[in-house]
Amino acid sequence: MPAEESEVSAETPAPETDGEVSAEASPAPAPDEVTGPAETTPPESSGEGSTETADVAGEDEVETSGAPDLTEDSALDAALEALLLVVDVPAGEELLADTLEQPVGRVREALRRLSEGYADSERGIDLRYVGDGWRFYSREKYAAYVERYLLDGQRTKLTRAALETLAVIAYRQPVTRSKVAAVRGVNVDGVIRTLVGRGLIGEAGTDPETGGILYCTTELFLERLGLSSLKDLPPLAPLLPEVDSIDDV
């Protein structure tokens, strides 16, 4: 019996060893706890990164939605033509390149290719580099027809009533609609709208006394008459001796 007890006691450390192993195994969650935050942090970073990437991708998709591929030179030329048709001022090469997401050098080469093509084929439009950018212009060869359309055509459409109203505004500006009507003796609402639509007159604030809209002539008016300033208008006092009376209206 003592021998068996001795054997049992000799085997007893085995559970202790197992206990030590299990004790060493039990701290295993500690690495898991360390690993846990480590795993949690990257997803947060990757999550933010993916969100930013998604936002950028979303913006790009909106900006270039349905845009054609500009790999071919013909497609790039067509895209440049579309942009240049709507510009109000000469467009710079960098601005065009950013809009089309193309290298500046490639866009510059395409613009020169277009300009030379229009010139070689004697097209009615001309692509020129003026100031700091490119813009379409009508070819000088056909300037007479363009001038006839823009100037003569519109000038002949002005009625006598419109010319009279325009003259009153030119000499009495800034002037209200009621004062113009007092000089002409008729309602001038329709004529005023016509002149504003033609760009010959424009609003210049309001009359502090009556609150009526004041009208004056524009730069286009001077251009059409070939005048450098309103001082070049011929004297009108002999023709309208009672014009000052409208100040009391």
mmCIF file of C-alpha atoms in Angstrom:
data_model
loop_
_atom_site.group_PDB
_atom_site.id
_atom_site.type_symbol
_atom_site.label_atom_id
_atom_site.label_comp_id
_atom_site.label_asym_id
_atom_site.label_seq_id
_atom_site.Cartn_x
_atom_site.Cartn_y
_atom_site.Cartn_z
ATOM 1 C CA MET A 1 0.000 0.000 0.000
ATOM 2 C CA PRO A 2 2.697 2.527 0.753
ATOM 3 C CA ALA A 3 4.198 1.741 -2.602
ATOM 4 C CA GLU A 4 0.897 2.370 -4.323
ATOM 5 C CA GLU A 5 0.468 5.608 -2.386
ATOM 6 C CA SER A 6 3.956 6.582 -3.443
ATOM 7 C CA GLU A 7 3.078 5.854 -7.061
ATOM 8 C CA VAL A 8 -0.084 7.864 -6.730
ATOM 9 C CA SER A 9 1.755 10.743 -5.132
ATOM 10 C CA ALA A 10 4.324 10.499 -7.903
ATOM 11 C CA GLU A 11 1.565 10.726 -10.438
ATOM 12 C CA THR A 12 -0.028 13.608 -8.540
ATOM 13 C CA PRO A 13 2.275 16.277 -10.020
ATOM 14 C CA ALA A 14 0.848 15.440 -13.442
ATOM 15 C CA PRO A 15 -2.395 17.279 -12.660
ATOM 16 C CA GLU A 16 -0.250 20.157 -11.365
ATOM 17 C CA THR A 17 1.588 20.167 -14.644
ATOM 18 C CA ASP A 18 -1.746 20.037 -16.412
ATOM 19 C CA GLY A 19 -2.840 22.855 -14.171
ATOM 20 C CA GLU A 20 0.220 24.853 -15.095
ATOM 21 C CA VAL A 21 -0.428 24.177 -18.766
ATOM 22 C CA SER A 22 -4.040 25.162 -18.375
ATOM 23 C CA ALA A 23 -2.925 28.177 -16.358
ATOM 24 C CA GLU A 24 -0.605 29.166 -19.189
ATOM 25 C CA ALA A 25 -3.400 28.460 -21.622
ATOM 26 C CA SER A 26 -5.879 30.499 -19.625
ATOM 27 C CA PRO A 27 -3.982 33.760 -20.184
ATOM 28 C CA ALA A 28 -4.466 33.086 -23.883
ATOM 29 C CA PRO A 29 -7.386 35.548 -23.883
ATOM 30 C CA ALA A 30 -4.862 38.264 -23.022
ATOM 31 C CA PRO A 31 -3.278 38.006 -26.460
ATOM 32 C CA ASP A 32 -6.811 37.888 -27.773
ATOM 33 C CA GLU A 33 -7.558 41.083 -25.915
ATOM 34 C CA VAL A 34 -4.471 42.678 -27.421
ATOM 35 C CA THR A 35 -5.338 41.275 -30.784
ATOM 36 C CA GLY A 36 -8.910 42.430 -30.367
ATOM 37 C CA PRO A 37 -8.131 46.165 -30.205
ATOM 38 C CA ALA A 38 -5.459 45.696 -32.854
ATOM 39 C CA GLU A 39 -8.060 44.156 -35.095
ATOM 40 C CA THR A 40 -10.598 46.832 -34.148
ATOM 41 C CA THR A 41 -8.293 49.756 -34.954
ATOM 42 C CA PRO A 42 -7.446 48.759 -38.544
ATOM 43 C CA PRO A 43 -11.113 48.346 -39.472
ATOM 44 C CA GLU A 44 -11.760 51.873 -38.190
ATOM 45 C CA SER A 45 -8.902 53.272 -40.278
ATOM 46 C CA SER A 46 -9.787 51.165 -43.273
ATOM 47 C CA GLY A 47 -13.420 52.100 -42.758
ATOM 48 C CA GLU A 48 -12.608 55.828 -42.865
ATOM 49 C CA GLY A 49 -10.327 55.321 -45.826
ATOM 50 C CA SER A 50 -12.937 53.347 -47.682
ATOM 51 C CA THR A 51 -15.546 55.995 -46.872
ATOM 52 C CA GLU A 52 -13.332 58.780 -48.236
ATOM 53 C CA THR A 53 -12.547 56.694 -51.271
ATOM 54 C CA ALA A 54 -16.221 56.015 -51.783
ATOM 55 C CA ASP A 55 -17.007 59.734 -51.485
ATOM 56 C CA VAL A 56 -14.321 60.641 -54.001
ATOM 57 C CA ALA A 57 -15.444 57.899 -56.316
ATOM 58 C CA GLY A 58 -19.014 59.086 -55.945
ATOM 59 C CA GLU A 59 -18.036 62.641 -56.873
ATOM 60 C CA ASP A 60 -16.083 61.421 -59.875
ATOM 61 C CA GLU A 61 -19.037 59.366 -60.991
ATOM 62 C CA VAL A 62 -21.313 62.402 -60.796
ATOM 63 C CA GLU A 63 -18.904 64.689 -62.598
ATOM 64 C CA THR A 64 -18.062 62.257 -65.380
ATOM 65 C CA SER A 65 -21.375 60.430 -65.528
ATOM 66 C CA GLY A 66 -21.979 59.217 -69.061
ATOM 67 C CA ALA A 67 -18.793 60.866 -70.339
ATOM 68 C CA PRO A 68 -17.300 59.211 -73.423
ATOM 69 C CA ASP A 69 -13.789 57.798 -73.575
ATOM 70 C CA LEU A 70 -11.299 60.405 -74.795
ATOM 71 C CA THR A 71 -8.506 58.008 -75.635
ATOM 72 C CA GLU A 72 -8.874 58.643 -79.363
ATOM 73 C CA ASP A 73 -7.793 62.047 -80.666
ATOM 74 C CA SER A 74 -11.067 62.443 -82.540
ATOM 75 C CA ALA A 75 -13.036 62.089 -79.305
ATOM 76 C CA LEU A 76 -10.818 64.620 -77.545
ATOM 77 C CA ASP A 77 -11.243 67.084 -80.419
ATOM 78 C CA ALA A 78 -15.014 66.724 -80.249
ATOM 79 C CA ALA A 79 -15.036 67.268 -76.476
ATOM 80 C CA LEU A 80 -12.953 70.436 -76.846
ATOM 81 C CA GLU A 81 -15.329 71.749 -79.508
ATOM 82 C CA ALA A 82 -18.276 71.192 -77.174
ATOM 83 C CA LEU A 83 -16.583 73.146 -74.376
ATOM 84 C CA LEU A 84 -15.394 75.997 -76.576
ATOM 85 C CA LEU A 85 -18.896 76.519 -77.947
ATOM 86 C CA VAL A 86 -20.205 77.564 -74.530
ATOM 87 C CA VAL A 87 -17.344 79.667 -73.126
ATOM 88 C CA ASP A 88 -17.937 83.392 -72.620
ATOM 89 C CA VAL A 89 -14.253 84.271 -72.372
ATOM 90 C CA PRO A 90 -11.135 82.572 -73.780
ATOM 91 C CA ALA A 91 -10.583 79.283 -71.952
ATOM 92 C CA GLY A 92 -7.101 78.413 -70.697
ATOM 93 C CA GLU A 93 -5.391 75.167 -71.573
ATOM 94 C CA GLU A 94 -5.092 74.097 -67.929
ATOM 95 C CA LEU A 95 -8.790 74.697 -67.289
ATOM 96 C CA LEU A 96 -9.750 72.656 -70.344
ATOM 97 C CA ALA A 97 -7.335 69.894 -69.349
ATOM 98 C CA ASP A 98 -8.740 69.743 -65.793
ATOM 99 C CA THR A 99 -12.303 69.625 -67.096
ATOM 100 C CA LEU A 100 -11.544 66.783 -69.477
ATOM 101 C CA GLU A 101 -9.122 65.068 -67.057
ATOM 102 C CA GLN A 102 -6.414 64.970 -69.703
ATOM 103 C CA PRO A 103 -2.736 66.022 -69.707
ATOM 104 C CA VAL A 104 -2.183 69.673 -70.539
ATOM 105 C CA GLY A 105 0.283 68.773 -73.273
ATOM 106 C CA ARG A 106 -2.237 66.551 -75.041
ATOM 107 C CA VAL A 107 -4.949 69.199 -74.825
ATOM 108 C CA ARG A 108 -2.576 71.873 -76.148
ATOM 109 C CA GLU A 109 -1.680 69.664 -79.104
ATOM 110 C CA ALA A 110 -5.367 68.985 -79.813
ATOM 111 C CA LEU A 111 -6.209 72.700 -79.767
ATOM 112 C CA ARG A 112 -3.478 73.479 -82.255
ATOM 113 C CA ARG A 113 -4.621 70.594 -84.421
ATOM 114 C CA LEU A 114 -8.170 71.934 -84.419
ATOM 115 C CA SER A 115 -7.040 75.475 -85.194
ATOM 116 C CA GLU A 116 -4.940 74.344 -88.129
ATOM 117 C CA GLY A 117 -7.759 72.147 -89.402
ATOM 118 C CA TYR A 118 -10.254 75.019 -89.431
ATOM 119 C CA ALA A 119 -7.752 77.249 -91.218
ATOM 120 C CA ASP A 120 -6.771 74.652 -93.836
ATOM 121 C CA SER A 121 -10.401 73.891 -94.713
ATOM 122 C CA GLU A 122 -11.383 77.600 -94.578
ATOM 123 C CA ARG A 123 -14.261 76.927 -92.243
ATOM 124 C CA GLY A 124 -16.587 79.731 -91.207
ATOM 125 C CA ILE A 125 -15.272 79.557 -87.644
ATOM 126 C CA ASP A 126 -11.733 80.149 -86.493
ATOM 127 C CA LEU A 127 -10.111 78.847 -83.307
ATOM 128 C CA ARG A 128 -7.669 81.406 -81.940
ATOM 129 C CA TYR A 129 -5.444 81.757 -78.897
ATOM 130 C CA VAL A 130 -6.202 85.236 -77.560
ATOM 131 C CA GLY A 131 -4.943 86.599 -74.253
ATOM 132 C CA ASP A 132 -4.677 83.622 -71.937
ATOM 133 C CA GLY A 133 -6.964 81.148 -73.652
ATOM 134 C CA TRP A 134 -8.706 79.712 -76.695
ATOM 135 C CA ARG A 135 -12.032 80.742 -78.176
ATOM 136 C CA PHE A 136 -14.068 80.387 -81.369
ATOM 137 C CA TYR A 137 -14.390 83.426 -83.650
ATOM 138 C CA SER A 138 -16.123 83.976 -86.955
ATOM 139 C CA ARG A 139 -13.657 83.992 -89.830
ATOM 140 C CA GLU A 140 -12.786 87.461 -91.048
ATOM 141 C CA LYS A 141 -13.578 86.463 -94.618
ATOM 142 C CA TYR A 142 -17.296 86.336 -93.730
ATOM 143 C CA ALA A 143 -17.355 89.381 -91.447
ATOM 144 C CA ALA A 144 -19.624 91.352 -93.807
ATOM 145 C CA TYR A 145 -22.421 88.793 -93.472
ATOM 146 C CA VAL A 146 -22.044 88.585 -89.706
ATOM 147 C CA GLU A 147 -22.126 92.376 -89.420
ATOM 148 C CA ARG A 148 -25.229 92.585 -91.579
ATOM 149 C CA TYR A 149 -27.003 90.044 -89.389
ATOM 150 C CA LEU A 150 -25.998 91.569 -86.051
ATOM 151 C CA LEU A 151 -26.245 95.252 -86.887
ATOM 152 C CA ASP A 152 -28.372 96.029 -89.930
ATOM 153 C CA GLY A 153 -30.934 93.326 -89.272
ATOM 154 C CA GLN A 154 -31.673 94.413 -85.726
ATOM 155 C CA ARG A 155 -31.446 98.129 -86.414
ATOM 156 C CA THR A 156 -34.152 97.998 -89.084
ATOM 157 C CA LYS A 157 -36.495 96.277 -86.650
ATOM 158 C CA LEU A 158 -36.540 99.258 -84.288
ATOM 159 C CA THR A 159 -39.798 101.154 -84.749
ATOM 160 C CA ARG A 160 -40.179 104.907 -84.710
ATOM 161 C CA ALA A 161 -41.650 104.681 -81.222
ATOM 162 C CA ALA A 162 -38.612 102.714 -80.021
ATOM 163 C CA LEU A 163 -36.206 105.237 -81.525
ATOM 164 C CA GLU A 164 -38.050 108.144 -79.920
ATOM 165 C CA THR A 165 -38.096 106.445 -76.542
ATOM 166 C CA LEU A 166 -34.413 105.593 -76.864
ATOM 167 C CA ALA A 167 -33.621 109.229 -77.669
ATOM 168 C CA VAL A 168 -35.458 110.497 -74.587
ATOM 169 C CA ILE A 169 -33.612 108.037 -72.357
ATOM 170 C CA ALA A 170 -30.273 108.883 -73.938
ATOM 171 C CA TYR A 171 -30.634 112.618 -73.246
ATOM 172 C CA ARG A 172 -32.401 112.464 -69.874
ATOM 173 C CA GLN A 173 -30.755 109.444 -68.271
ATOM 174 C CA PRO A 174 -31.130 108.184 -65.693
ATOM 175 C CA VAL A 175 -34.853 108.602 -66.138
ATOM 176 C CA THR A 176 -37.962 106.763 -64.997
ATOM 177 C CA ARG A 177 -40.558 105.217 -67.261
ATOM 178 C CA SER A 178 -43.179 107.748 -66.195
ATOM 179 C CA LYS A 179 -41.009 110.670 -67.217
ATOM 180 C CA VAL A 180 -40.332 109.109 -70.604
ATOM 181 C CA ALA A 181 -44.068 108.613 -71.047
ATOM 182 C CA ALA A 182 -44.644 112.263 -70.100
ATOM 183 C CA VAL A 183 -42.334 113.436 -72.880
ATOM 184 C CA ARG A 184 -43.794 111.143 -75.526
ATOM 185 C CA GLY A 185 -47.383 111.441 -74.363
ATOM 186 C CA VAL A 186 -48.048 107.705 -74.691
ATOM 187 C CA ASN A 187 -47.533 104.534 -72.686
ATOM 188 C CA VAL A 188 -43.975 103.263 -73.188
ATOM 189 C CA ASP A 189 -44.070 99.976 -71.217
ATOM 190 C CA GLY A 190 -43.825 97.749 -74.289
ATOM 191 C CA VAL A 191 -41.126 99.859 -75.921
ATOM 192 C CA ILE A 192 -39.059 99.868 -72.723
ATOM 193 C CA ARG A 193 -39.196 96.079 -72.589
ATOM 194 C CA THR A 194 -38.069 95.907 -76.221
ATOM 195 C CA LEU A 195 -35.111 98.205 -75.642
ATOM 196 C CA VAL A 196 -34.083 96.305 -72.531
ATOM 197 C CA GLY A 197 -34.311 93.034 -74.437
ATOM 198 C CA ARG A 198 -32.076 94.437 -77.168
ATOM 199 C CA GLY A 199 -29.503 95.449 -74.592
ATOM 200 C CA LEU A 200 -29.685 99.122 -75.589
ATOM 201 C CA ILE A 201 -30.882 100.306 -72.177
ATOM 202 C CA GLY A 202 -30.692 98.892 -68.677
ATOM 203 C CA GLU A 203 -31.832 99.519 -65.133
ATOM 204 C CA ALA A 204 -29.824 102.001 -63.082
ATOM 205 C CA GLY A 205 -31.371 101.858 -59.628
ATOM 206 C CA THR A 206 -34.543 103.510 -58.370
ATOM 207 C CA ASP A 207 -35.740 107.078 -58.038
ATOM 208 C CA PRO A 208 -35.448 108.068 -54.349
ATOM 209 C CA GLU A 209 -38.575 110.234 -54.588
ATOM 210 C CA THR A 210 -41.002 108.027 -56.502
ATOM 211 C CA GLY A 211 -39.378 104.607 -56.152
ATOM 212 C CA GLY A 212 -39.658 104.115 -59.914
ATOM 213 C CA ILE A 213 -36.969 102.227 -61.833
ATOM 214 C CA LEU A 214 -34.381 104.432 -63.502
ATOM 215 C CA TYR A 215 -33.166 103.575 -67.004
ATOM 216 C CA CYS A 216 -29.996 104.531 -68.841
ATOM 217 C CA THR A 217 -28.275 103.561 -72.084
ATOM 218 C CA THR A 218 -25.639 100.835 -72.265
ATOM 219 C CA GLU A 219 -22.242 100.399 -73.876
ATOM 220 C CA LEU A 220 -23.957 98.574 -76.715
ATOM 221 C CA PHE A 221 -25.944 101.728 -77.439
ATOM 222 C CA LEU A 222 -22.709 103.690 -77.871
ATOM 223 C CA GLU A 223 -21.239 100.962 -80.056
ATOM 224 C CA ARG A 224 -24.263 100.915 -82.338
ATOM 225 C CA LEU A 225 -24.111 104.702 -82.797
ATOM 226 C CA GLY A 226 -20.334 104.751 -83.127
ATOM 227 C CA LEU A 227 -19.884 107.053 -80.109
ATOM 228 C CA SER A 228 -17.108 106.970 -77.544
ATOM 229 C CA SER A 229 -19.220 108.581 -74.802
ATOM 230 C CA LEU A 230 -22.544 110.309 -74.227
ATOM 231 C CA LYS A 231 -20.780 113.644 -74.596
ATOM 232 C CA ASP A 232 -20.629 112.951 -78.320
ATOM 233 C CA LEU A 233 -24.435 113.070 -78.642
ATOM 234 C CA PRO A 234 -25.577 116.061 -80.748
ATOM 235 C CA PRO A 235 -27.304 118.952 -78.913
ATOM 236 C CA LEU A 236 -31.005 118.317 -78.483
ATOM 237 C CA ALA A 237 -32.172 121.401 -76.588
ATOM 238 C CA PRO A 238 -33.305 123.266 -79.736
ATOM 239 C CA LEU A 239 -35.490 120.308 -80.673
ATOM 240 C CA LEU A 240 -37.032 119.846 -77.231
ATOM 241 C CA PRO A 241 -37.365 123.322 -75.679
ATOM 242 C CA GLU A 242 -39.707 122.106 -72.934
ATOM 243 C CA VAL A 243 -37.747 118.979 -71.997
ATOM 244 C CA ASP A 244 -36.893 120.368 -68.539
ATOM 245 C CA SER A 245 -40.570 120.382 -67.649
ATOM 246 C CA ILE A 246 -40.497 116.617 -67.156
ATOM 247 C CA ASP A 247 -38.503 117.149 -63.946
ATOM 248 C CA ASP A 248 -41.762 118.222 -62.306
ATOM 249 C CA VAL A 249 -43.709 115.150 -63.417
#
